[in-house]
Amino acid sequence: MRAVDKAAVLAEPLLVARGLTKRYGGLVANAGIDFDLRPREVHAVIGPNGGGKTTLLGQLMGEIEPDAGTIALTGADITALAVPERVLRGLARSYQVTSVFPGFTVLENVAFGLRARRRTTSRFWRAARTGGELGEAAAAILRRVGLSGRSGVDAAVLSHGEQRQLEIAIALSTTPKVLLLDEPLAGLGVDEGRRMVDLIASIAGPIAIVLVEHDMDAVFALADRITVLVDGAVIASGAPDAIRADPLMRSAYLGEDL
Amino acid sequence: MSRAVLLLAAALFVVLLAAVPAALLLDLPYLLFLFQQLAILATAAVGLNLVLGYAGLPAFGHAAFVGIGSYTVGILATELPGTLFTSAWVQLPLAAALAGLVAALIGAVSLRTRGVAFLMITLAFGQMLYFAAVALERYGGDDGMILVAPSRLGEQNLSRGVLSYTISVAVLAVALYVSFRLMRSPFGTVLRGAAANERRMQAVGVAVHRYRIGAFAASGALCGIAGVLLANHTAFISPATLAWTRSVELAVMVLLGGAGTLFGPLFGAAAFVLLEEVLSGVTEHWRIVFGPLLLLVVLAAPGGIAGLLGRQSND
């Protein structure tokens, strides 16, 4: 587990959600969830399938409109902001089911976010270039996620493991302050999973991370704090050791995995 | 882009240009008439391809934008004959601006929907403009109107003849160049990327909606320019130009030629116009043959003619 320095823990949270509620007909996916993410923190969200984890990420990102509740990023209310506006304020996410740009090279996949950040996507006459400063920034991101040798390859023909790496690279291309990771280990083998944990550990710190993950080894290796969601409600939240020791937790959830 | 695609495109332009001396020497004015129709429809198809092909949006009301271009010419010729407003230099930009603006507005509303709903709403807007044209009693209503004053160009005009023909071919070339520049720019890559994965494009910080409205505007403007040329070409303007069947024909040209490829609309328009010409010479029920033929092509070659010739991704 990484050490989180005390000053950071005491600092104002980067991301604060209060009373987030989302209903689908009779089903309450999120029932008044309070959630926060501090600077430099990895905050894992765990719980059984259908517990509301992905709905929570969707609401934080702006893809799902909450029925009630508020979300603030770096002190500013972002509840009413659309996805692209939140991204430009420093929020990024990855998806549980791989979501890249098929038909575009790995380099071009990363270039979209870099151009959006530089606000050059609306240029309509000069050719879109992937060289120069933008190319260097893209190459640096691909090096970080371990895709250096694959920059010219169509994203559609990458292996599943490589697509999961590209998924992270695309999220990093927007230079986020807060990164929401939705099951980054989904479908990965043991070795690939281990490399993904190393990758997440290497980007954590400067980027605060909300980690939704089923792999408990990964969660306990990475998380500074863990929140447990069951039936759309927070049943426990705290340091990993406390969560591991919580008898309610052991019976409710961890019992299945440990 | 494959070599075969480039060769075919070059060959078509050679044929379009060689038609001028051929028509004069062999006294075949109809050849120029037919090829000019081809060039004008290809220009409109290049416009539609920006939305239907590159942006991947099933828009089926683009004949309305061609109609706006045609009615701009017809109304100005009727109301302000002999003035600056019958000059092609005024009419072309004006028609492009009007059609582009209306297309942007229709796009802004239609883009709130997706899939079949989007298709239906673009069709519905097209029909609205069709009936608006029918309601223009002063300009012939249902019957349409004869173009009394063709667009002037210096001492000459765009009505018929070699100048008019050459300009239509030149406009097609310019439209293709504009499409080429737009679609390889950051703007164009965003459109194509959003067609591949819209949710992800939003999630990297691009407000996709705005770019698509921009594509609608550019697309409508090109169709409006085609409409100006079409009105001069046929010397007649009627609501039939805006009929939904015309929108479908334009879409068929794009799909037949290769949606989302630079030269696809040109190939599609050429195939459409020439097939129609040949088949309608054989039988008046040519559509009975034409329909299944199209179906076969679409089933056998989803990438259209450009796809058959070997297309790399995104070109």
Coordinates of C-alpha atoms in Angstrom, one line a residue:
Chain A
M1 CA 0.0 0.0 0.0
R2 CA 1.3 3.5 -0.9
A3 CA 1.7 5.9 1.9
V4 CA -0.4 9.0 1.7
D5 CA 1.1 12.0 3.4
K6 CA -0.8 13.6 6.2
A7 CA -1.1 17.1 4.6
A8 CA -2.8 15.6 1.6
V9 CA -5.3 13.7 3.7
L10 CA -6.2 16.8 5.6
A11 CA -6.6 18.8 2.4
E12 CA -9.9 19.7 0.8
P13 CA -11.3 16.7 -1.2
L14 CA -10.9 17.0 -5.0
L15 CA -14.2 15.4 -5.7
V16 CA -17.2 15.5 -3.5
A17 CA -20.6 13.8 -4.1
R18 CA -23.5 14.4 -1.7
G19 CA -26.8 12.5 -1.7
L20 CA -26.4 11.0 -5.2
T21 CA -29.6 9.2 -6.1
K22 CA -30.5 7.4 -9.2
R23 CA -33.6 5.3 -9.8
Y24 CA -34.5 3.1 -12.7
G25 CA -38.3 2.5 -12.4
G26 CA -38.6 0.7 -9.1
L27 CA -34.9 -0.1 -8.8
V28 CA -32.8 2.2 -6.8
A29 CA -29.3 2.0 -8.3
N30 CA -27.8 4.7 -6.1
A31 CA -29.6 5.7 -2.8
G32 CA -28.3 9.0 -1.4
I33 CA -24.6 8.2 -1.8
D34 CA -22.0 10.4 -0.1
F35 CA -18.6 10.0 -1.6
D36 CA -15.4 12.0 -1.7
L37 CA -11.9 11.7 -3.1
R38 CA -8.9 13.4 -1.6
P39 CA -5.8 14.7 -3.5
R40 CA -3.3 11.9 -4.3
E41 CA -5.7 9.3 -3.0
V42 CA -6.8 5.9 -4.6
H43 CA -10.3 5.4 -3.4
A44 CA -11.6 2.0 -4.3
V45 CA -15.3 1.2 -4.6
I46 CA -16.2 -2.4 -4.2
G47 CA -19.4 -4.4 -3.8
P48 CA -21.4 -7.2 -5.5
N49 CA -22.6 -6.9 -9.1
G50 CA -25.7 -4.7 -9.2
G51 CA -24.5 -2.8 -6.2
G52 CA -24.5 0.5 -8.1
K53 CA -20.7 1.0 -8.7
T54 CA -20.9 1.7 -12.4
T55 CA -24.0 3.9 -11.9
L56 CA -21.9 6.0 -9.4
L57 CA -19.1 6.4 -11.9
G58 CA -21.6 7.3 -14.6
Q59 CA -23.1 10.1 -12.4
L60 CA -19.7 11.4 -11.4
M61 CA -18.6 11.6 -15.1
G62 CA -21.9 13.2 -16.2
E63 CA -23.1 10.4 -18.4
I64 CA -26.0 9.6 -16.1
E65 CA -28.1 12.4 -14.8
P66 CA -28.8 12.0 -11.0
D67 CA -32.3 12.2 -9.7
A68 CA -31.0 14.0 -6.7
G69 CA -27.7 15.0 -5.2
T70 CA -24.7 17.3 -6.0
I71 CA -21.2 16.8 -7.3
A72 CA -18.3 19.2 -6.8
L73 CA -14.9 19.1 -8.4
T74 CA -12.1 21.2 -6.9
G75 CA -14.7 23.1 -4.9
A76 CA -16.9 24.0 -7.9
D77 CA -20.4 22.5 -8.4
I78 CA -20.3 20.4 -11.6
T79 CA -23.7 18.7 -11.2
A80 CA -25.2 20.5 -14.2
L81 CA -22.1 20.2 -16.5
A82 CA -22.1 17.9 -19.6
V83 CA -19.4 15.3 -20.0
P84 CA -17.0 17.3 -22.2
E85 CA -17.0 20.3 -19.8
R86 CA -16.2 18.0 -16.8
V87 CA -13.3 16.5 -18.8
L88 CA -11.9 20.0 -19.5
R89 CA -12.1 20.6 -15.8
G90 CA -9.9 17.6 -15.1
L91 CA -12.2 14.5 -14.9
A92 CA -11.5 11.4 -17.0
R93 CA -12.7 7.8 -17.0
S94 CA -12.1 4.3 -18.4
Y95 CA -14.8 1.8 -19.3
Q96 CA -15.5 -1.7 -18.1
V97 CA -16.2 -2.8 -21.6
T98 CA -13.2 -1.6 -23.7
S99 CA -14.1 1.7 -25.4
V100 CA -11.5 2.8 -27.9
F101 CA -11.6 4.3 -31.4
P102 CA -11.6 1.4 -33.9
G103 CA -10.3 2.3 -37.3
F104 CA -7.8 4.8 -35.9
T105 CA -4.2 4.1 -35.0
V106 CA -3.1 3.8 -31.4
L107 CA -1.4 7.2 -31.8
E108 CA -4.6 8.8 -33.2
N109 CA -6.6 7.4 -30.3
V110 CA -4.5 9.3 -27.9
A111 CA -4.3 12.4 -30.1
F112 CA -8.1 13.1 -29.7
G113 CA -7.8 13.9 -26.0
L114 CA -4.5 15.8 -26.5
R115 CA -6.2 18.1 -29.1
A116 CA -9.3 18.5 -26.9
R117 CA -7.1 19.6 -24.1
R118 CA -5.2 22.1 -26.4
R119 CA -8.6 23.2 -27.8
T120 CA -7.4 22.6 -31.4
T121 CA -10.2 20.1 -32.4
S122 CA -12.2 22.8 -34.2
R123 CA -9.5 23.6 -36.7
F124 CA -11.1 22.6 -40.0
W125 CA -8.7 23.4 -42.8
R126 CA -5.1 22.4 -41.9
A127 CA -4.4 18.7 -41.8
A128 CA -4.6 17.0 -38.4
R129 CA -1.0 16.2 -37.6
T130 CA 0.3 13.8 -35.0
G131 CA 3.9 15.1 -35.0
G132 CA 5.6 17.9 -33.2
E133 CA 4.8 18.7 -29.6
L134 CA 1.5 16.7 -29.7
G135 CA 3.3 13.7 -31.1
E136 CA 5.9 13.8 -28.3
A137 CA 3.1 14.1 -25.7
A138 CA 1.3 11.1 -27.3
A139 CA 4.6 9.1 -27.4
A140 CA 5.2 9.9 -23.7
I141 CA 1.7 8.6 -22.7
L142 CA 2.1 5.4 -24.8
R143 CA 5.5 4.8 -23.1
R144 CA 3.8 5.1 -19.7
V145 CA 1.2 2.5 -20.5
G146 CA 3.6 0.2 -22.4
L147 CA 2.3 0.7 -25.9
S148 CA 5.3 2.4 -27.4
G149 CA 5.9 -0.1 -30.2
R150 CA 2.3 -0.2 -31.2
S151 CA 1.6 3.5 -32.1
G152 CA 0.9 2.9 -35.8
V153 CA -1.4 -0.1 -35.3
D154 CA -5.2 0.1 -35.8
A155 CA -6.8 0.0 -32.3
A156 CA -9.2 -2.6 -33.6
V157 CA -6.5 -5.2 -34.1
L158 CA -4.9 -4.8 -30.7
S159 CA -5.1 -7.7 -28.2
H160 CA -7.6 -7.4 -25.4
G161 CA -4.8 -6.7 -22.9
E162 CA -3.4 -4.0 -25.2
Q163 CA -6.8 -2.4 -25.6
R164 CA -7.1 -2.2 -21.8
Q165 CA -3.7 -0.4 -21.8
L166 CA -5.0 1.9 -24.6
E167 CA -8.1 2.5 -22.5
I168 CA -5.9 4.0 -19.8
A169 CA -3.8 5.9 -22.3
I170 CA -6.9 7.6 -23.8
A171 CA -8.0 8.6 -20.3
L172 CA -4.5 10.0 -19.6
S173 CA -4.5 12.0 -22.9
T174 CA -6.9 14.5 -21.3
T175 CA -4.4 15.3 -18.5
P176 CA -6.9 14.5 -15.7
K177 CA -6.7 15.6 -12.1
V178 CA -9.2 12.8 -11.2
L179 CA -9.4 9.5 -13.0
L180 CA -12.4 7.1 -12.7
L181 CA -11.3 3.5 -13.5
D182 CA -14.2 1.0 -14.1
E183 CA -12.8 -2.5 -13.7
P184 CA -9.4 -1.9 -15.4
L185 CA -8.5 -5.6 -14.8
A186 CA -11.7 -6.9 -16.5
G187 CA -10.8 -9.9 -18.7
L188 CA -7.0 -9.7 -18.0
G189 CA -4.9 -12.8 -17.3
V190 CA -2.8 -13.0 -14.1
D191 CA 0.3 -11.5 -15.6
E192 CA -1.5 -8.8 -17.5
G193 CA -3.5 -8.0 -14.4
R194 CA -0.3 -7.6 -12.4
R195 CA 1.1 -5.2 -15.0
M196 CA -2.1 -3.2 -14.9
V197 CA -1.8 -2.9 -11.1
D198 CA 1.8 -1.6 -11.6
L199 CA 0.6 0.8 -14.3
I200 CA -2.2 2.2 -12.0
A201 CA 0.3 2.5 -9.1
S202 CA 2.7 4.4 -11.4
I203 CA 0.1 7.0 -12.4
A204 CA -1.5 7.3 -9.0
G205 CA -0.4 10.3 -6.8
P206 CA -0.5 13.3 -9.1
I207 CA -3.7 11.9 -10.4
A208 CA -6.3 11.0 -7.8
I209 CA -8.1 7.8 -8.7
V210 CA -11.6 6.3 -8.0
L211 CA -11.1 2.5 -8.6
V212 CA -14.0 0.2 -9.2
E213 CA -12.6 -3.3 -9.3
H214 CA -13.7 -6.9 -8.4
D215 CA -10.1 -8.2 -8.0
M216 CA -9.6 -7.9 -4.3
D217 CA -5.8 -8.4 -4.5
A218 CA -5.6 -5.4 -6.8
V219 CA -7.9 -3.4 -4.6
F220 CA -5.9 -4.0 -1.4
A221 CA -2.6 -3.4 -3.3
L222 CA -3.7 0.0 -4.6
A223 CA -6.4 1.5 -2.4
D224 CA -5.8 4.1 0.3
R225 CA -9.5 4.0 1.2
I226 CA -12.3 1.6 0.4
T227 CA -16.0 2.2 0.1
V228 CA -18.4 -0.7 -0.1
L229 CA -21.7 -0.4 -2.1
V230 CA -24.5 -2.9 -1.6
D231 CA -27.9 -2.4 -3.2
G232 CA -27.1 1.2 -4.1
A233 CA -26.1 2.3 -0.5
V234 CA -22.7 2.7 1.2
I235 CA -22.5 0.0 3.9
A236 CA -18.9 0.7 4.9
S237 CA -16.1 3.1 4.1
G238 CA -12.7 3.4 5.6
A239 CA -9.0 2.3 5.5
P240 CA -8.4 -1.1 3.8
D241 CA -7.4 -2.7 7.1
A242 CA -10.6 -1.6 8.8
I243 CA -12.7 -2.8 5.8
R244 CA -10.9 -6.1 5.9
A245 CA -11.6 -6.6 9.6
D246 CA -15.2 -5.4 9.5
P247 CA -17.4 -8.4 10.3
L248 CA -20.3 -7.0 8.4
M249 CA -18.1 -6.7 5.4
R250 CA -16.7 -10.3 5.7
S251 CA -20.2 -11.7 5.6
A252 CA -21.7 -9.3 3.1
Y253 CA -19.1 -9.3 0.5
L254 CA -15.5 -10.3 1.1
G255 CA -16.6 -13.8 2.1
E256 CA -17.2 -14.6 -1.5
D257 CA -13.8 -13.6 -2.6
L258 CA -11.4 -14.4 0.3
Chain B
M1 CA -6.6 5.7 -50.6
S2 CA -5.9 2.9 -53.1
R3 CA -4.4 3.4 -56.5
A4 CA -7.5 2.0 -58.2
V5 CA -9.7 4.6 -56.5
L6 CA -7.4 7.5 -57.6
L7 CA -7.2 6.1 -61.2
L8 CA -11.0 5.8 -61.5
A9 CA -11.5 9.3 -60.1
A10 CA -8.9 10.7 -62.5
A11 CA -10.5 8.8 -65.4
L12 CA -13.9 10.2 -64.6
F13 CA -12.6 13.8 -64.6
V14 CA -10.8 13.1 -67.9
V15 CA -14.1 11.9 -69.4
L16 CA -16.0 14.9 -68.0
L17 CA -13.5 17.2 -69.6
A18 CA -13.1 15.3 -72.9
A19 CA -16.9 15.4 -73.3
V20 CA -16.6 19.1 -74.2
P21 CA -14.7 18.7 -77.5
A22 CA -16.4 15.4 -78.2
A23 CA -19.9 17.0 -77.9
L24 CA -18.9 19.9 -80.1
L25 CA -17.2 17.7 -82.8
L26 CA -19.8 15.0 -82.9
D27 CA -22.7 17.5 -82.3
L28 CA -24.0 15.7 -79.2
P29 CA -25.3 18.5 -77.0
Y30 CA -27.2 15.8 -74.9
L31 CA -23.8 14.4 -73.8
L32 CA -23.0 17.6 -72.1
F33 CA -26.5 17.9 -70.6
L34 CA -26.2 14.4 -69.1
F35 CA -22.7 14.9 -67.8
Q36 CA -23.5 18.3 -66.3
Q37 CA -26.4 16.6 -64.4
L38 CA -23.9 14.0 -63.2
A39 CA -21.4 16.7 -62.0
I40 CA -24.2 18.7 -60.2
L41 CA -25.6 15.6 -58.5
A42 CA -22.1 14.5 -57.5
T43 CA -21.5 17.9 -55.9
A44 CA -24.7 17.4 -53.8
A45 CA -23.6 13.9 -52.9
V46 CA -20.2 15.1 -51.8
G47 CA -22.1 17.4 -49.5
L48 CA -24.3 14.7 -48.1
N49 CA -21.3 12.4 -47.7
L50 CA -19.9 14.7 -45.0
V51 CA -22.9 13.9 -42.8
L52 CA -24.1 10.5 -44.0
G53 CA -20.7 9.1 -44.7
Y54 CA -17.9 10.6 -42.5
A55 CA -20.1 11.6 -39.6
G56 CA -22.1 8.4 -39.9
L57 CA -25.5 10.1 -39.4
P58 CA -28.5 8.7 -41.4
A59 CA -29.7 12.0 -42.8
F60 CA -32.5 11.6 -45.4
G61 CA -33.7 15.2 -46.1
H62 CA -30.8 16.7 -48.1
A63 CA -32.8 17.4 -51.2
A64 CA -34.3 20.3 -49.3
F65 CA -30.9 22.0 -49.2
V66 CA -30.5 21.6 -52.9
G67 CA -34.1 23.0 -53.2
I68 CA -33.1 26.1 -51.2
G69 CA -30.3 26.8 -53.6
S70 CA -32.6 26.4 -56.6
Y71 CA -35.4 28.6 -55.1
T72 CA -32.8 31.2 -54.2
V73 CA -32.0 31.5 -57.9
G74 CA -35.6 31.4 -59.1
I75 CA -37.0 33.9 -56.6
L76 CA -34.2 36.4 -57.2
A77 CA -34.6 36.1 -61.0
T78 CA -38.3 36.7 -60.6
E79 CA -38.2 39.6 -58.1
L80 CA -34.9 41.4 -58.9
P81 CA -34.2 40.8 -62.6
G82 CA -31.4 42.8 -64.1
T83 CA -29.9 43.6 -60.7
L84 CA -26.7 42.5 -58.9
F85 CA -28.8 39.7 -57.4
T86 CA -28.9 37.7 -60.6
S87 CA -25.1 37.5 -60.7
A88 CA -23.7 34.1 -60.0
W89 CA -21.1 35.8 -57.7
V90 CA -23.9 36.9 -55.4
Q91 CA -26.2 33.9 -55.8
L92 CA -23.7 31.2 -55.1
P93 CA -22.5 32.5 -51.8
L94 CA -26.0 33.5 -50.8
A95 CA -27.5 30.1 -51.6
A96 CA -24.6 28.4 -49.8
A97 CA -25.1 30.6 -46.7
L98 CA -28.9 30.1 -46.7
A99 CA -28.8 26.4 -47.2
G100 CA -25.9 26.1 -44.7
L101 CA -27.8 28.0 -42.1
V102 CA -31.1 26.0 -42.5
A103 CA -29.1 22.8 -42.5
A104 CA -27.4 23.9 -39.2
L105 CA -30.7 24.7 -37.6
I106 CA -32.3 21.4 -38.8
G107 CA -29.1 19.6 -37.6
A108 CA -29.2 21.2 -34.2
V109 CA -32.8 19.9 -33.6
S110 CA -32.4 16.5 -35.3
L111 CA -29.2 15.7 -33.5
R112 CA -31.1 15.6 -30.2
T113 CA -32.3 12.2 -31.5
R114 CA -30.5 9.0 -32.5
G115 CA -30.8 6.2 -35.1
V116 CA -34.2 5.7 -36.7
A117 CA -35.6 8.7 -34.9
F118 CA -32.9 10.8 -36.4
L119 CA -33.6 9.4 -39.9
M120 CA -37.3 10.1 -39.5
I121 CA -36.9 13.7 -38.2
T122 CA -34.5 14.6 -41.0
L123 CA -37.0 13.2 -43.5
A124 CA -39.8 15.2 -41.8
F125 CA -37.9 18.4 -42.0
G126 CA -37.2 17.7 -45.7
Q127 CA -41.0 17.2 -46.2
M128 CA -41.7 20.4 -44.3
L129 CA -39.6 22.4 -46.7
Y130 CA -41.1 20.5 -49.6
F131 CA -44.6 21.6 -48.6
A132 CA -43.3 25.1 -47.9
A133 CA -42.2 25.2 -51.6
V134 CA -45.6 23.9 -52.7
A135 CA -47.2 26.7 -50.7
L136 CA -45.2 29.4 -52.7
E137 CA -48.2 30.3 -55.0
R138 CA -46.3 33.3 -56.2
Y139 CA -43.6 31.1 -57.5
G140 CA -45.8 28.5 -59.2
G141 CA -46.8 26.5 -56.2
D142 CA -47.0 22.8 -57.1
D143 CA -46.2 23.5 -60.8
G144 CA -43.0 25.4 -60.1
M145 CA -41.6 28.1 -62.3
I146 CA -39.5 28.7 -65.3
L147 CA -36.2 30.4 -64.6
V148 CA -36.6 33.7 -66.4
A149 CA -33.1 35.0 -65.8
P150 CA -30.2 32.6 -65.5
S151 CA -27.4 33.4 -63.1
R152 CA -25.2 35.9 -64.9
L153 CA -21.4 35.5 -65.1
G154 CA -19.9 38.6 -66.7
E155 CA -21.3 38.8 -70.2
Q156 CA -22.5 35.2 -70.2
N157 CA -24.7 33.1 -67.9
L158 CA -25.0 29.7 -66.4
S159 CA -28.0 28.5 -68.4
R160 CA -26.5 26.1 -71.0
G161 CA -23.4 25.6 -73.0
V162 CA -19.7 25.0 -72.5
L163 CA -19.2 27.7 -69.9
S164 CA -22.0 26.5 -67.7
Y165 CA -20.8 22.9 -68.1
T166 CA -17.2 23.7 -67.3
I167 CA -18.2 25.6 -64.2
S168 CA -20.3 22.7 -62.9
V169 CA -17.3 20.4 -63.3
A170 CA -15.0 22.9 -61.6
V171 CA -17.5 23.3 -58.7
L172 CA -17.4 19.5 -58.3
A173 CA -13.6 19.6 -58.2
V174 CA -13.7 22.3 -55.6
A175 CA -16.3 20.5 -53.5
L176 CA -14.1 17.4 -53.5
Y177 CA -11.1 19.5 -52.4
V178 CA -13.2 21.1 -49.6
S179 CA -14.3 17.6 -48.5
F180 CA -10.7 16.4 -48.6
R181 CA -9.4 19.3 -46.5
L182 CA -12.3 19.2 -44.0
M183 CA -12.1 15.5 -43.4
R184 CA -8.3 15.2 -42.8
S185 CA -8.4 18.2 -40.4
P186 CA -8.8 17.9 -36.6
F187 CA -12.5 18.8 -37.2
G188 CA -12.9 16.0 -39.6
T189 CA -11.1 13.4 -37.5
V190 CA -13.4 14.3 -34.6
L191 CA -16.4 13.7 -36.8
R192 CA -15.0 10.3 -38.0
G193 CA -13.9 9.4 -34.5
A194 CA -17.4 10.2 -33.0
A195 CA -18.9 8.0 -35.7
A196 CA -16.6 5.2 -34.4
N197 CA -17.3 5.8 -30.7
E198 CA -19.4 8.8 -29.7
R199 CA -19.4 8.2 -26.0
R200 CA -15.6 8.0 -25.9
M201 CA -15.3 11.2 -27.9
Q202 CA -17.4 13.0 -25.3
A203 CA -15.3 11.5 -22.6
V204 CA -12.0 12.9 -24.0
G205 CA -13.6 16.4 -23.8
V206 CA -15.1 17.0 -27.2
A207 CA -18.6 18.3 -27.4
V208 CA -19.5 16.2 -30.4
H209 CA -22.9 17.9 -31.0
R210 CA -21.2 21.2 -32.1
Y211 CA -19.0 19.4 -34.6
R212 CA -21.9 17.6 -36.1
I213 CA -23.9 20.8 -36.5
G214 CA -20.8 22.2 -38.3
A215 CA -20.9 19.2 -40.6
F216 CA -24.5 19.8 -41.3
A217 CA -23.8 23.4 -42.2
A218 CA -21.0 22.5 -44.6
S219 CA -23.0 19.7 -46.1
G220 CA -26.1 22.0 -46.6
A221 CA -23.9 24.7 -48.2
L222 CA -22.5 22.3 -50.8
C223 CA -26.0 21.1 -51.6
G224 CA -27.2 24.7 -51.9
I225 CA -24.5 25.4 -54.4
A226 CA -25.5 22.3 -56.3
G227 CA -29.1 23.7 -56.3
V228 CA -28.0 27.0 -57.9
L229 CA -26.3 25.0 -60.7
L230 CA -29.3 22.6 -61.1
A231 CA -31.8 25.5 -61.4
N232 CA -29.7 26.9 -64.2
H233 CA -29.2 23.6 -65.8
T234 CA -32.8 22.7 -66.1
A235 CA -34.0 26.3 -66.4
F236 CA -36.9 25.2 -64.2
I237 CA -37.6 25.1 -60.5
S238 CA -40.3 23.1 -58.8
P239 CA -41.0 21.4 -55.4
A240 CA -40.0 18.1 -57.1
T241 CA -36.4 19.1 -56.5
L242 CA -37.1 18.9 -52.7
A243 CA -39.1 15.6 -52.9
W244 CA -38.1 13.0 -50.4
T245 CA -37.4 10.6 -53.2
R246 CA -34.6 13.0 -54.3
S247 CA -33.1 12.8 -50.8
V248 CA -33.1 9.0 -51.0
E249 CA -31.5 9.1 -54.5
L250 CA -28.7 11.3 -53.1
A251 CA -28.2 8.8 -50.2
V252 CA -28.2 5.9 -52.7
M253 CA -25.4 7.7 -54.6
V254 CA -23.3 8.0 -51.4
L255 CA -23.9 4.5 -50.3
L256 CA -23.4 3.0 -53.8
G257 CA -20.2 4.9 -54.3
G258 CA -18.8 4.3 -50.9
A259 CA -19.9 6.3 -47.8
G260 CA -17.2 8.0 -45.9
T261 CA -14.7 7.9 -48.7
L262 CA -13.6 11.0 -50.6
F263 CA -14.5 9.9 -54.2
G264 CA -17.4 7.6 -53.2
P265 CA -20.1 10.2 -53.9
L266 CA -18.5 10.9 -57.4
F267 CA -18.5 7.2 -58.2
G268 CA -22.0 6.7 -56.9
A269 CA -23.4 9.7 -58.8
A270 CA -21.7 8.5 -62.0
A271 CA -23.1 5.0 -61.6
F272 CA -26.5 6.3 -60.8
V273 CA -26.9 8.7 -63.6
L274 CA -25.4 6.5 -66.2
L275 CA -27.3 3.4 -65.1
E276 CA -30.5 5.4 -65.1
E277 CA -29.7 6.6 -68.6
V278 CA -29.0 3.2 -70.0
L279 CA -31.8 1.4 -68.3
S280 CA -34.5 4.0 -69.1
G281 CA -33.5 3.7 -72.7
V282 CA -34.3 0.0 -72.6
T283 CA -37.6 0.1 -70.7
E284 CA -39.7 2.7 -69.1
H285 CA -40.0 0.4 -66.1
W286 CA -36.3 0.8 -65.5
R287 CA -36.7 1.2 -61.8
I288 CA -37.8 -2.5 -61.6
V289 CA -34.3 -3.4 -62.7
F290 CA -32.5 -0.6 -61.0
G291 CA -33.9 -1.3 -57.5
P292 CA -32.8 -5.0 -57.3
L293 CA -29.5 -4.0 -58.9
L294 CA -28.8 -1.5 -56.1
L295 CA -29.8 -4.0 -53.5
L296 CA -27.3 -6.5 -54.9
V297 CA -24.5 -4.0 -54.9
V298 CA -25.2 -3.0 -51.3
L299 CA -25.4 -6.6 -50.2
A300 CA -22.3 -7.7 -52.2
A301 CA -20.2 -4.6 -51.5
P302 CA -21.1 -2.8 -48.2
G303 CA -18.2 -0.4 -48.9
G304 CA -19.7 0.6 -52.3
I305 CA -17.6 1.1 -55.4
A306 CA -14.7 2.6 -53.5
G307 CA -14.8 -0.3 -51.2
L308 CA -14.6 -2.8 -54.1
L309 CA -11.6 -0.9 -55.5
G310 CA -9.8 -1.5 -52.2
R311 CA -10.1 1.1 -49.5
Q312 CA -7.9 1.7 -46.5
S313 CA -9.5 2.7 -43.3
N314 CA -10.6 6.3 -43.0
D315 CA -9.6 7.6 -46.4

